[in-house]
XYZ file of C-alpha atoms in Angstrom:
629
model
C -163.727 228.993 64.719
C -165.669 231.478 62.804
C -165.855 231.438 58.825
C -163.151 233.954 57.976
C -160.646 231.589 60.024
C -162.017 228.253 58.243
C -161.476 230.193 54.542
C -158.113 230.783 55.526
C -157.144 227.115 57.281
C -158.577 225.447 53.822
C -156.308 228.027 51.849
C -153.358 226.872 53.881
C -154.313 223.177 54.500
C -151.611 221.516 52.375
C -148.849 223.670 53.899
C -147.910 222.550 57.507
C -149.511 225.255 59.868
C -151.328 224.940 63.264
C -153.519 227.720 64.346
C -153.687 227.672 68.155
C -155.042 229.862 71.176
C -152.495 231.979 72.687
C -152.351 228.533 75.623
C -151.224 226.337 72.566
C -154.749 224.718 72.489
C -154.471 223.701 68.475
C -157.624 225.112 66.452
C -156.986 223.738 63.564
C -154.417 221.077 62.033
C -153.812 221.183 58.380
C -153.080 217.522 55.623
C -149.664 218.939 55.861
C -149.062 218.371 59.722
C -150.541 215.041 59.281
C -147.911 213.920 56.533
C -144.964 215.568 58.554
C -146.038 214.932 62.189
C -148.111 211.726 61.697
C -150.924 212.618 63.861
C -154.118 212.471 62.018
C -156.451 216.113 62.318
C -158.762 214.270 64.441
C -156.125 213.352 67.568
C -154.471 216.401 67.039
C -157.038 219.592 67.721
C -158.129 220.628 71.192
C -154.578 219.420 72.609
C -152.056 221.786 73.088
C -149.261 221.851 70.742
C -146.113 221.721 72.790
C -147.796 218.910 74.383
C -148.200 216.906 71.654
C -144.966 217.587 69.800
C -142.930 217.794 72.749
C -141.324 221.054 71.635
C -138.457 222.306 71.893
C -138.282 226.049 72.153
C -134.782 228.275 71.541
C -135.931 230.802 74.481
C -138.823 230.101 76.761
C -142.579 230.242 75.577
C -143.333 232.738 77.508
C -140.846 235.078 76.039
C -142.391 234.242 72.666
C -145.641 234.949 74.165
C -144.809 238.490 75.388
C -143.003 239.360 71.377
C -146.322 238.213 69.796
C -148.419 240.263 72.275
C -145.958 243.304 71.593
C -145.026 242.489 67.740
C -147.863 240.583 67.011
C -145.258 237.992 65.048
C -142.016 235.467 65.827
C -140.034 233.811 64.441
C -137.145 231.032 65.649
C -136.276 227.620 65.242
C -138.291 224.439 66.962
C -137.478 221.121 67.447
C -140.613 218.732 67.208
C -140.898 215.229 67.990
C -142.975 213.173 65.311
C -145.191 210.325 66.259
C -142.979 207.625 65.387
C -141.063 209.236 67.809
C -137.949 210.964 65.297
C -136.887 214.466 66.454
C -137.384 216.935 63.927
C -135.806 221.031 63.322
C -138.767 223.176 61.692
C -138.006 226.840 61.119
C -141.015 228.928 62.472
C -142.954 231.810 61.934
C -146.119 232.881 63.872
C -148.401 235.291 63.527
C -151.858 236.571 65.586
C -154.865 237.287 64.715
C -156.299 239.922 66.717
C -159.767 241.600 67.576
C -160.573 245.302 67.268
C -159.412 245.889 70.903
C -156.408 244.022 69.831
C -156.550 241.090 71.934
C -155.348 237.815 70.127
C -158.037 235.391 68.816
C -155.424 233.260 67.034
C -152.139 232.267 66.460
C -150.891 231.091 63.302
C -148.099 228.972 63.341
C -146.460 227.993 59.711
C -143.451 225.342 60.030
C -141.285 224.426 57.300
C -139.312 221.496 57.612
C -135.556 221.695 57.961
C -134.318 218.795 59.300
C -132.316 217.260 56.030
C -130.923 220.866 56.305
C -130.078 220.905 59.351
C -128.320 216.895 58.931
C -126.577 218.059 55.616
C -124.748 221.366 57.630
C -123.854 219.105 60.487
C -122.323 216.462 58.127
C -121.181 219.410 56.576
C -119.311 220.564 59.604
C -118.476 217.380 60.878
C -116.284 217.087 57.393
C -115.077 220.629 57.810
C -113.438 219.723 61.600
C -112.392 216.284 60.283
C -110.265 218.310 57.147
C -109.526 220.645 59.871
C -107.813 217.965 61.985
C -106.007 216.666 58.774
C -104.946 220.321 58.257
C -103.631 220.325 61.440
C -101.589 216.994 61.549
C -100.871 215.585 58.847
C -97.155 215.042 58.740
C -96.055 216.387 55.003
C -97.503 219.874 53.729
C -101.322 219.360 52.390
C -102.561 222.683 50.151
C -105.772 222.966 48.883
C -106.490 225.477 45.486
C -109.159 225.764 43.409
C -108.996 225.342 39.298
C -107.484 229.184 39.135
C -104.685 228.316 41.684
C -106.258 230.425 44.289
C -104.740 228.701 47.593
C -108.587 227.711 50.114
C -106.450 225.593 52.747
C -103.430 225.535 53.810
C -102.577 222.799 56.309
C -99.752 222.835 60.155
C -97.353 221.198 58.049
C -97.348 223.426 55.053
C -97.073 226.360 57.295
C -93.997 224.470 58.996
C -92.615 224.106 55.544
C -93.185 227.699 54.117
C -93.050 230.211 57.001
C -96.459 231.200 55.677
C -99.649 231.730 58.499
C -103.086 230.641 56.975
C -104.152 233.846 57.260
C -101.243 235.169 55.229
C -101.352 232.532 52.752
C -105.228 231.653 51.448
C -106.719 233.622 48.917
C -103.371 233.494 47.353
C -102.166 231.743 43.691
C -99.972 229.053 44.754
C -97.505 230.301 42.421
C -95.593 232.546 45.439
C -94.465 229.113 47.233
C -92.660 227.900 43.602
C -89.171 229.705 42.469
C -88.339 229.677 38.679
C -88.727 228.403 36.048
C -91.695 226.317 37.790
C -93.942 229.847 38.484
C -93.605 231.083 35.345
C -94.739 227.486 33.486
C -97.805 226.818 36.417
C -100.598 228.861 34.545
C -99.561 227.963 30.917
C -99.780 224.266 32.211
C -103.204 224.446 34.061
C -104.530 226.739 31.401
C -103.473 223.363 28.619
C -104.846 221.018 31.649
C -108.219 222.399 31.965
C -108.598 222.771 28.083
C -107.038 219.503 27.065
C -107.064 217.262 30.356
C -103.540 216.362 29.175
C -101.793 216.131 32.796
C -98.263 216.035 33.794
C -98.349 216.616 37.208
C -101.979 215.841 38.756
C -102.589 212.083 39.149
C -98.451 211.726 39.868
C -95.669 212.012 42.135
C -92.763 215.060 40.913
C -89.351 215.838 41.959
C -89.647 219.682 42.282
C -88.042 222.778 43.950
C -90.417 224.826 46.634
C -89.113 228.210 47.685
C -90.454 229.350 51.684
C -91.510 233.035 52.693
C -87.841 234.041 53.534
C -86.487 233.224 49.795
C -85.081 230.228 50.693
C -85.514 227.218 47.703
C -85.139 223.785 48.563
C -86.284 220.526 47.122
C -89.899 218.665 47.284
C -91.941 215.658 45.937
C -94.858 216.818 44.601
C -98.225 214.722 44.375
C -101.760 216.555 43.344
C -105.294 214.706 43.611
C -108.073 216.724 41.993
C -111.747 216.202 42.785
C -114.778 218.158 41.975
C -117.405 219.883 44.495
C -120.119 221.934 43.330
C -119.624 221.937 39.887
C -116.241 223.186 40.722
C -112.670 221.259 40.719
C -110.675 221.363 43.553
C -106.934 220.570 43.469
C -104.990 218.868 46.636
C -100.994 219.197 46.843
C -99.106 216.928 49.371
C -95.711 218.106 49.470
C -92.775 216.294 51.170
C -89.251 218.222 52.272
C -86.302 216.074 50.714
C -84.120 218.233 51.623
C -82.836 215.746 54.591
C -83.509 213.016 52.099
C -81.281 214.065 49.661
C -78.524 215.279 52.551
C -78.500 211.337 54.129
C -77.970 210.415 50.294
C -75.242 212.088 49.778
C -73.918 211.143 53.119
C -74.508 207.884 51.840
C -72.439 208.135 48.524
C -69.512 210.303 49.586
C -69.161 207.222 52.686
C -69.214 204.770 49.367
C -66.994 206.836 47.920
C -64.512 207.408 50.688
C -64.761 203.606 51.825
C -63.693 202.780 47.808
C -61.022 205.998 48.445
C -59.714 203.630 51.607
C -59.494 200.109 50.094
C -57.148 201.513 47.239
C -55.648 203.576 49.744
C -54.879 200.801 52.428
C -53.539 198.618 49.195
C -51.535 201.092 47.634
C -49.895 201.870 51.515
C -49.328 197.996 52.116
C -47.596 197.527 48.866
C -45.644 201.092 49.730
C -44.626 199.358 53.073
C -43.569 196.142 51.343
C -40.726 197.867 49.403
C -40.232 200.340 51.838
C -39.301 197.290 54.335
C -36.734 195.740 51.593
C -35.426 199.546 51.199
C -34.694 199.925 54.900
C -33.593 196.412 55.624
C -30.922 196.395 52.853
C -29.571 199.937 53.927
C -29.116 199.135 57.314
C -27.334 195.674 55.996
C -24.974 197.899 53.854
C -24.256 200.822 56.275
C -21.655 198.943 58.328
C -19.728 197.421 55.227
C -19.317 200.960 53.787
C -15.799 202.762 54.596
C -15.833 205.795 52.486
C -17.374 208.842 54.967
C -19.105 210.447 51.645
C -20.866 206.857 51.167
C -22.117 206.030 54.559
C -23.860 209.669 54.111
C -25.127 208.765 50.933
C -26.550 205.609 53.111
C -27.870 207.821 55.760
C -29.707 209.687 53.456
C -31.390 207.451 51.907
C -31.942 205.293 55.077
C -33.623 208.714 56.074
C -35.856 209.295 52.992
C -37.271 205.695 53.577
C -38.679 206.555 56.968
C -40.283 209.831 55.265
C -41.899 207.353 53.187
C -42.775 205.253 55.965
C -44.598 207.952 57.809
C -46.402 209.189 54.521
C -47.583 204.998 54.386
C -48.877 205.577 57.946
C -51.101 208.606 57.043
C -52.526 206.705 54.299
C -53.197 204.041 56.784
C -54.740 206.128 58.911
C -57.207 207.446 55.981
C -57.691 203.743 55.307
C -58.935 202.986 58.422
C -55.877 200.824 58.561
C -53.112 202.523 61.199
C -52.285 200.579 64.366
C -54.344 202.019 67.184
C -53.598 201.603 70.951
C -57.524 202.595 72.079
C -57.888 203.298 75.687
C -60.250 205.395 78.376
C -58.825 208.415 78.233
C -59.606 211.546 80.167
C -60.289 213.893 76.860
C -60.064 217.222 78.688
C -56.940 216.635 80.564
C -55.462 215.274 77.658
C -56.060 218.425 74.981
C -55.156 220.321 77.565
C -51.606 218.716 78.281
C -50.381 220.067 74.964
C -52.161 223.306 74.434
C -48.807 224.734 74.747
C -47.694 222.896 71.665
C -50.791 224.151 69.878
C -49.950 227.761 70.712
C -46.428 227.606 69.384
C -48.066 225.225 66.174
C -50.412 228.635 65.645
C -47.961 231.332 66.074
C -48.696 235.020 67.935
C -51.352 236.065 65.334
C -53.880 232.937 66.527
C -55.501 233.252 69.513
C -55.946 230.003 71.323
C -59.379 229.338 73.058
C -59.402 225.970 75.122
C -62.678 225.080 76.807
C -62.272 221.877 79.088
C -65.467 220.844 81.733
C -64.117 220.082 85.431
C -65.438 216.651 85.197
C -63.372 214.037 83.483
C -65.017 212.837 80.127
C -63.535 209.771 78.984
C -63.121 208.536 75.613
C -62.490 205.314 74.220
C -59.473 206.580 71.973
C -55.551 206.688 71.181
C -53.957 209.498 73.012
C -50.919 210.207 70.118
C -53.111 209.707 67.674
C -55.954 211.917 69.170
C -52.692 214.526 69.634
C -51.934 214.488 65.709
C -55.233 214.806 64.938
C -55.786 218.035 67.005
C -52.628 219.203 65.724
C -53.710 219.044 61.845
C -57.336 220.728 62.660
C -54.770 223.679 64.112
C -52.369 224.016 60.820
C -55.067 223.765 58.898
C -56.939 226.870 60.771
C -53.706 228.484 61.091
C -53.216 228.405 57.279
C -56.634 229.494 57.147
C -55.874 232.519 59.022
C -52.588 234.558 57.445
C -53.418 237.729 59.222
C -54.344 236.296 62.552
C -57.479 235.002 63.942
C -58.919 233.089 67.032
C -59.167 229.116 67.417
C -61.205 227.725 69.695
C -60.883 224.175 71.137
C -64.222 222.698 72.951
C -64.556 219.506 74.704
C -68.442 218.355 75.779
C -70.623 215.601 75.666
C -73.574 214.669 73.719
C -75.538 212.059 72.825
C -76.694 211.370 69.236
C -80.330 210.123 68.988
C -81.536 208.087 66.153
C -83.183 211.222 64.842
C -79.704 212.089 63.791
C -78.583 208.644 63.279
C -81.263 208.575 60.975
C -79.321 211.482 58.756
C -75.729 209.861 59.371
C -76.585 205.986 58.752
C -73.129 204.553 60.069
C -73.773 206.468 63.404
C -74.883 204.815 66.374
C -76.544 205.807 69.117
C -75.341 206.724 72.427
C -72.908 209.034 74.128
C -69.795 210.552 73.031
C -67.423 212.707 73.861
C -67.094 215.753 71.490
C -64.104 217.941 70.583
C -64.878 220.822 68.592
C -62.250 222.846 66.816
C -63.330 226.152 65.276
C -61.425 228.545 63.381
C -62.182 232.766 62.406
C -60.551 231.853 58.822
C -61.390 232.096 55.471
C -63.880 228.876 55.723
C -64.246 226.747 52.574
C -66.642 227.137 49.541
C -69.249 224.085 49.034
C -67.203 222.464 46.670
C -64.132 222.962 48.579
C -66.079 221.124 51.589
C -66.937 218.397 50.016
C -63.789 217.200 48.950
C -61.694 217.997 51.788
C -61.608 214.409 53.390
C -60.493 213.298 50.103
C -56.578 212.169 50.550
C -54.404 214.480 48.262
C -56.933 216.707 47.783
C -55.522 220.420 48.912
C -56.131 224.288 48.004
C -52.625 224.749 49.275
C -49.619 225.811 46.723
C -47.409 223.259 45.386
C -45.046 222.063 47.781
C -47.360 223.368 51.048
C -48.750 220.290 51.711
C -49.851 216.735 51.198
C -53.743 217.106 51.363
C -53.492 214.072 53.641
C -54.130 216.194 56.288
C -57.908 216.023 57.027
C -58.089 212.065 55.085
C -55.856 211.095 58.013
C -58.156 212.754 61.149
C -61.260 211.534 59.525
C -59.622 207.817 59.110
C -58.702 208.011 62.528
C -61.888 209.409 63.614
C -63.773 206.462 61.828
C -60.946 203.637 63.045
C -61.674 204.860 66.669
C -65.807 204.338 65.874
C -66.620 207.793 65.943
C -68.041 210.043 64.063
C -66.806 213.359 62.171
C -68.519 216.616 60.707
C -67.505 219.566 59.110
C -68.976 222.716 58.611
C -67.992 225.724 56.617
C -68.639 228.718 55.041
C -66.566 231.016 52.879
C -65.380 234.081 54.994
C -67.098 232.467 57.579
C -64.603 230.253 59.407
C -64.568 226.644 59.727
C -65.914 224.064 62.672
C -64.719 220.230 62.868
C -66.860 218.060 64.873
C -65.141 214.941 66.442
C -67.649 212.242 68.122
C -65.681 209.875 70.114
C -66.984 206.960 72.102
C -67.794 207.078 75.489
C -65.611 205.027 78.019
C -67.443 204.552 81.672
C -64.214 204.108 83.237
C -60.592 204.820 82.861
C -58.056 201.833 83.120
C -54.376 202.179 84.564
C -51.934 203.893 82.088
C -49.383 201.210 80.964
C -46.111 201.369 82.823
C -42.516 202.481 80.899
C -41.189 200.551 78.132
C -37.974 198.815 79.152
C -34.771 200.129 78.434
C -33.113 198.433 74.811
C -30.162 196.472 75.433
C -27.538 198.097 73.672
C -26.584 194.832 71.394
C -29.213 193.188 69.105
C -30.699 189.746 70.806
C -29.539 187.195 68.805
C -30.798 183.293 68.759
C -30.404 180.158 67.012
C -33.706 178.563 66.925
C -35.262 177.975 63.222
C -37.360 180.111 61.783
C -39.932 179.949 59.226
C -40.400 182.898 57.034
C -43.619 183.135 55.272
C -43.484 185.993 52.365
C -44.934 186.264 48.839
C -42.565 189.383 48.391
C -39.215 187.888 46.781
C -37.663 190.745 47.541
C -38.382 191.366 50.726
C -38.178 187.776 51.582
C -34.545 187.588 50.578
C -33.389 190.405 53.208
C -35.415 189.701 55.824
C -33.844 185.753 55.088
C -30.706 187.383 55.347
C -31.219 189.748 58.277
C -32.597 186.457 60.535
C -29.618 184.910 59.543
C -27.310 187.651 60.687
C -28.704 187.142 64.106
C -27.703 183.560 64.396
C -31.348 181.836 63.298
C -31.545 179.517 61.042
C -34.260 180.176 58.095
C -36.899 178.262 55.885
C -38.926 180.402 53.492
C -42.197 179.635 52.107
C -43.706 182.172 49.503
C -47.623 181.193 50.562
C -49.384 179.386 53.387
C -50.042 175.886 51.917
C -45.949 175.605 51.452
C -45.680 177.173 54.666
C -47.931 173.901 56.044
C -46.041 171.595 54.085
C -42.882 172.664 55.488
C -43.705 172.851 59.057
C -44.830 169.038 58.400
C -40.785 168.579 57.168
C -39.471 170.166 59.531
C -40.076 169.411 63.327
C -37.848 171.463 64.662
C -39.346 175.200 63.346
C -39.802 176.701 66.850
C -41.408 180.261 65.350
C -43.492 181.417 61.970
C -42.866 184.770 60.743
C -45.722 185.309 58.443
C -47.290 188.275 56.540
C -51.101 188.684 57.094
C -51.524 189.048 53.545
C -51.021 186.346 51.022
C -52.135 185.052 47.611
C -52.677 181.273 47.339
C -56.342 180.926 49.260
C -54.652 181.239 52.980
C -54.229 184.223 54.878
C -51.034 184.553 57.768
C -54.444 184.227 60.062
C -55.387 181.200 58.438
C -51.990 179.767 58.405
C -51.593 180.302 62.207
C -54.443 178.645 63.203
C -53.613 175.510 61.437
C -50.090 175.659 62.545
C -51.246 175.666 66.317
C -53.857 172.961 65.159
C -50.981 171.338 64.106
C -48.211 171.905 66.695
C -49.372 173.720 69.877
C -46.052 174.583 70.583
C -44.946 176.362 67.690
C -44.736 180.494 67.980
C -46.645 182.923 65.368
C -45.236 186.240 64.693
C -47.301 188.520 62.662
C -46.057 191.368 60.107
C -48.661 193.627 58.247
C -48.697 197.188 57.033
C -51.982 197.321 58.606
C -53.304 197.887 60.965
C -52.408 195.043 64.634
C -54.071 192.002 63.080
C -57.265 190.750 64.671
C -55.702 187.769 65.948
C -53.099 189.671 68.232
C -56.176 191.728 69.670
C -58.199 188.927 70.794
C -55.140 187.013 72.870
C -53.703 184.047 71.038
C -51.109 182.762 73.470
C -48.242 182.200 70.779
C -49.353 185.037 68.660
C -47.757 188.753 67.984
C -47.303 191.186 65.399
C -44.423 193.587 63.820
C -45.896 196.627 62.032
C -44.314 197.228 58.314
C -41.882 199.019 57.882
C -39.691 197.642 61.194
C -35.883 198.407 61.340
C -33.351 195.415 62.047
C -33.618 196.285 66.247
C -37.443 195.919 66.075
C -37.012 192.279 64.662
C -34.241 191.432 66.760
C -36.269 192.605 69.864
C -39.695 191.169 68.548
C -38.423 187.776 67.615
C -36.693 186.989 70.674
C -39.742 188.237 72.854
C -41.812 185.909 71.223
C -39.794 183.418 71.160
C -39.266 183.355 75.058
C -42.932 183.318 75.382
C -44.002 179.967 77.575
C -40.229 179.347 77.635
């Protein structure tokens, strides 16, 4: 190497440059290669560089070759190997030194070390994909501002949430995704944050409202972290939807509330049928003894507003939850259909009827008549809906609720059902108007139009038959009731015709024990056995009841209410009877719904609904009394 080369490799000998032939053969190997490569100057010069580094070129050396020999200069990143065998990135630049005829004496190749560099951007990046990834899955909304509000990420979720595209949204103030009064109070409460550190929101969890890119507001838990980077604070929002939340919730409560709504209800109805019964028992005792023509009217009259009453007692029953059901596989279809003609004439000219039935036969676990009524209130209530005419449309499908909507509707279970939908073109029903319009006496009709038990009594059926109802409405935008029945795999023979009543009451002469808390009622119902021959011990509560069934072998049937203070239900008091006396006959009276014991079989058991006219006790007694006779 001649002395103007050596003057300029002692300049440079702390920096890390080689100077090498144009074949890589190093010339010269400066204190800094030794500290970064770890080969000391005197193992280092006369090999060839790429050699001993094991380099790692971005194109091939010969290319680099050819731009020096054209250029006289490159530059590009290298990967080295070190001694101690670590791999390391060194940006760099070489340069030639050339003779007058401009052939290249030297190369002079100065590397700076990058490699920290290089491991910092790929951390770098390797943080960047992994916030990428939590961008992209994290379930609730995740949106990332700096201390000005400016939005830097916005996450999948949060463009689920808001309508807004990352691209549409960053470099935005995160004020456009809040409605008022919460946008106008954001930058007078960071401004106070960032002066004062006095937070209200960052560090905790907040009920607030959101509003998406089409306008529409809804509600939101709000939780902020803050963290700083670069001298700079950054600001991360998770925000959860509780909008279905705060739907199941209110579910939730108006079920409380309507379940609350049904056990008054149910009480109120079984007291109702308790005088009702004495009403009807002691007309129909007085009718015959009356001569006057202007009395025995006076009788019929009343006899006739008593059975009014009765039928009012049934519909709050069947709010209640409480009406006597006869649940069977029934073909839903074929059944709507067999009284769409009585629909029709129920709507009148102006309503057009739409029935939609499948071919197949979907079968539903349900009461026929009661399924009937039902249909028939969705239709005056649609008609009423509709003065100047309209369309109603009657669907029956199948579906099958998942536990994604079970989830929203917590009493629903799973599985298939068969669905009748009833839709109307009327004038729909505001929000507060929906909302109440299960409620029993609750109506928007005039005084005198109705009993607002119309809707309390299909969804009391609806629930009764375990099923499921929804209602949706708008105002001037019709109104759709959803009815979920259960699914029955398979029908079972319709029952055959009811006999023929004998035209005279069946009379007996067996003794009877009558088991009533009512006095009242007790006393004509005493007096009514009595007319038909039976002989009649009363007991006003169950352990009486025992005691006389103990005094008195020869009782051959109980007639007990289901209901009764003293600690022992009619159930109660049957099952220790039979205990007692296997022979002995129960007969059941409730103005509920058929007691649980008559449903599951027991061989001396059966059941008279309240209120029951003096030919349904006749007939019932006797029938149960020639059971196992």
């Amino acid at each position: 190497m001649n002395a103007e080369l050596a003057s300029l490799a002692d300049v440079l000998d702390a920096a890390v440059v080689i100077i090498h032939d144009v074949e890589g053969r190093i010339l010269h190997w400066t204190s800094g290669c030794e500290r970064l490569y770890g080969y000391p100057r005197s193992e280092a010069v006369g090999e060839r560089v790429h050699d001993l580094l094991d380099t790692r070129y971005p194109v091939e050396r010969a290319e680099i070759v050819a731009t020096l020999a054209e250029r006289g200069a490159w530059q590009g990143e290298l990967d080295h190997r070190a001694r101690d065998g670590s791999r390391l990135s060194v940006q760099s630049l070489w340069t030639t030194r050339q003779s007058a005829d401009g052939a290249t004496n030297a190369v002079l190749q100065n590397n700076h070390d990058v490699t920290s560099l290089r491991r910092t951007q790929a951390e770098l990046a390797a943080r960047e994909a992994h916030l990428s990834s939590i961008l992209a899955t994290v379930p609730d909304a995740m949106i990332v501002s700096d201390d000005h509000g400016v939005i830097t990420s916005f996450s999948a979720g949060a463009t689920a949430l808001f309508g807004y595209s990352p691209d549409e949204i960053v470099g935005r103030n995160v004020k456009v995704l809040m409605p008022g009064p919460y946008r106008d109070d954001h930058s007078t409460y960071m401004d106070n944050y960032l002066r004062t550190g006095e937070a209200r929101i960052i560090g905790y969890g907040r009920l607030v409202q959101a509003v998406t890119k089409d306008g529409k507001i809804f509600p939101v838990e709000l939780a902020i972290g803050e963290a700083t980077g670069a001298g700079r604070r950054i600001f991360t929002g998770f925000i959860r939807d509780l909008s279905s939340r705060q739907k199941m919730e209110q579910e939730l409560r108006q079920a409380q509330k309507m379940d609350a709504i049904g056990q008054l209800t149910g009480g109120v109805a079984h007291d109702f049928n308790n005088i009702l019964t004495a009403i009807i028992a002691n007309l129909e005792l007085l009718a015959p003894m009356l001569e006057d023509p202007d009395h025995r009217e006076l009788a019929r009259e009343a006899q006739g507003a008593a059975q009014d009453g009765s039928k009012l007692a049934a519909q709050l029953l069947a709010f209640a939850r409480r009406q006597p059901l006869n649940p069977k596989p029934t073909d839903v279809g074929r059944h709507v259909a067999g009284f769409a003609e009585m629909l029709r004439r129920t709507l009148g000219e102006a309503v057009a009827l739409e029935l939609s039935v499948p071919t197949e036969a979907l079968l539903a676990v349900v009461d026929g008549a009661q399924l009937q009524n039902a249909v028939l209130n969705l239709a005056i209530n649609a008609r009423d809906a509709m003065p100047r005419g309209g369309r109603l449309a009657v669907e029956i499908s199948q579906v099958r609720l998942d536990p994604d909507y079970a989830q929203m509707y917590p009493e629903v279970r799973t599985g298939r059902y068969v669905l009748v939908t009833v839709t109307d073109t009327g004038s729909g029903m505001t929000e507060e108007v929906r909302r109440k319009a299960f409620d029993p006496f609750f109506t928007t009709k005039p005084v005198g139009s109705g009993t607002g038990l119309g809707l309390s009594m299909v969804y009391g059926f609806v629930k009764q038959s375990g099923g499921h109802i929804q209602l949706y409405s708008e105002s001037g935008h019709g109104t759709s009731v959803r009815i979920y029945l259960p699914y029955a795999e398979s029908a079972e023979p319709e029952a055959g015709p009811s006999r023929a009543r004998p035209p005279e009451l069946p009379k007996g002469s067996e003794t009877i024990l009558l088991v009533e808390d009512d006095p009242r009622l007790r006393r004509v119902l005493s007096r009514r056995l009595r007319s038909l021959g039976y002989a009649v011990v009363e007991a006003d509560n169950g352990a009486q009841a025992m005691a006389e069934l103990v005094a008195r072998p020869e009782i051959a049937l109980i007639f007990t209410d289901m209901v009764m203070p003293g600690g022992m239900t009619g159930l109660e008091l049957a099952q220790a009877a039979v205990a007692m006396k296997p022979s002995v006959k129960i007969l059941f009276t409730s103005g509920y719904a058929e007691p649980a014991i008559a449903r599951l079989g027991l061989s001396s058991g059966a059941w008279l609904k309240k209120p029951y006219t003096a030919d349904e006790l006749a007939e019932k007694v006797r029938e149960v009394l020639r059971q196992g006779g």
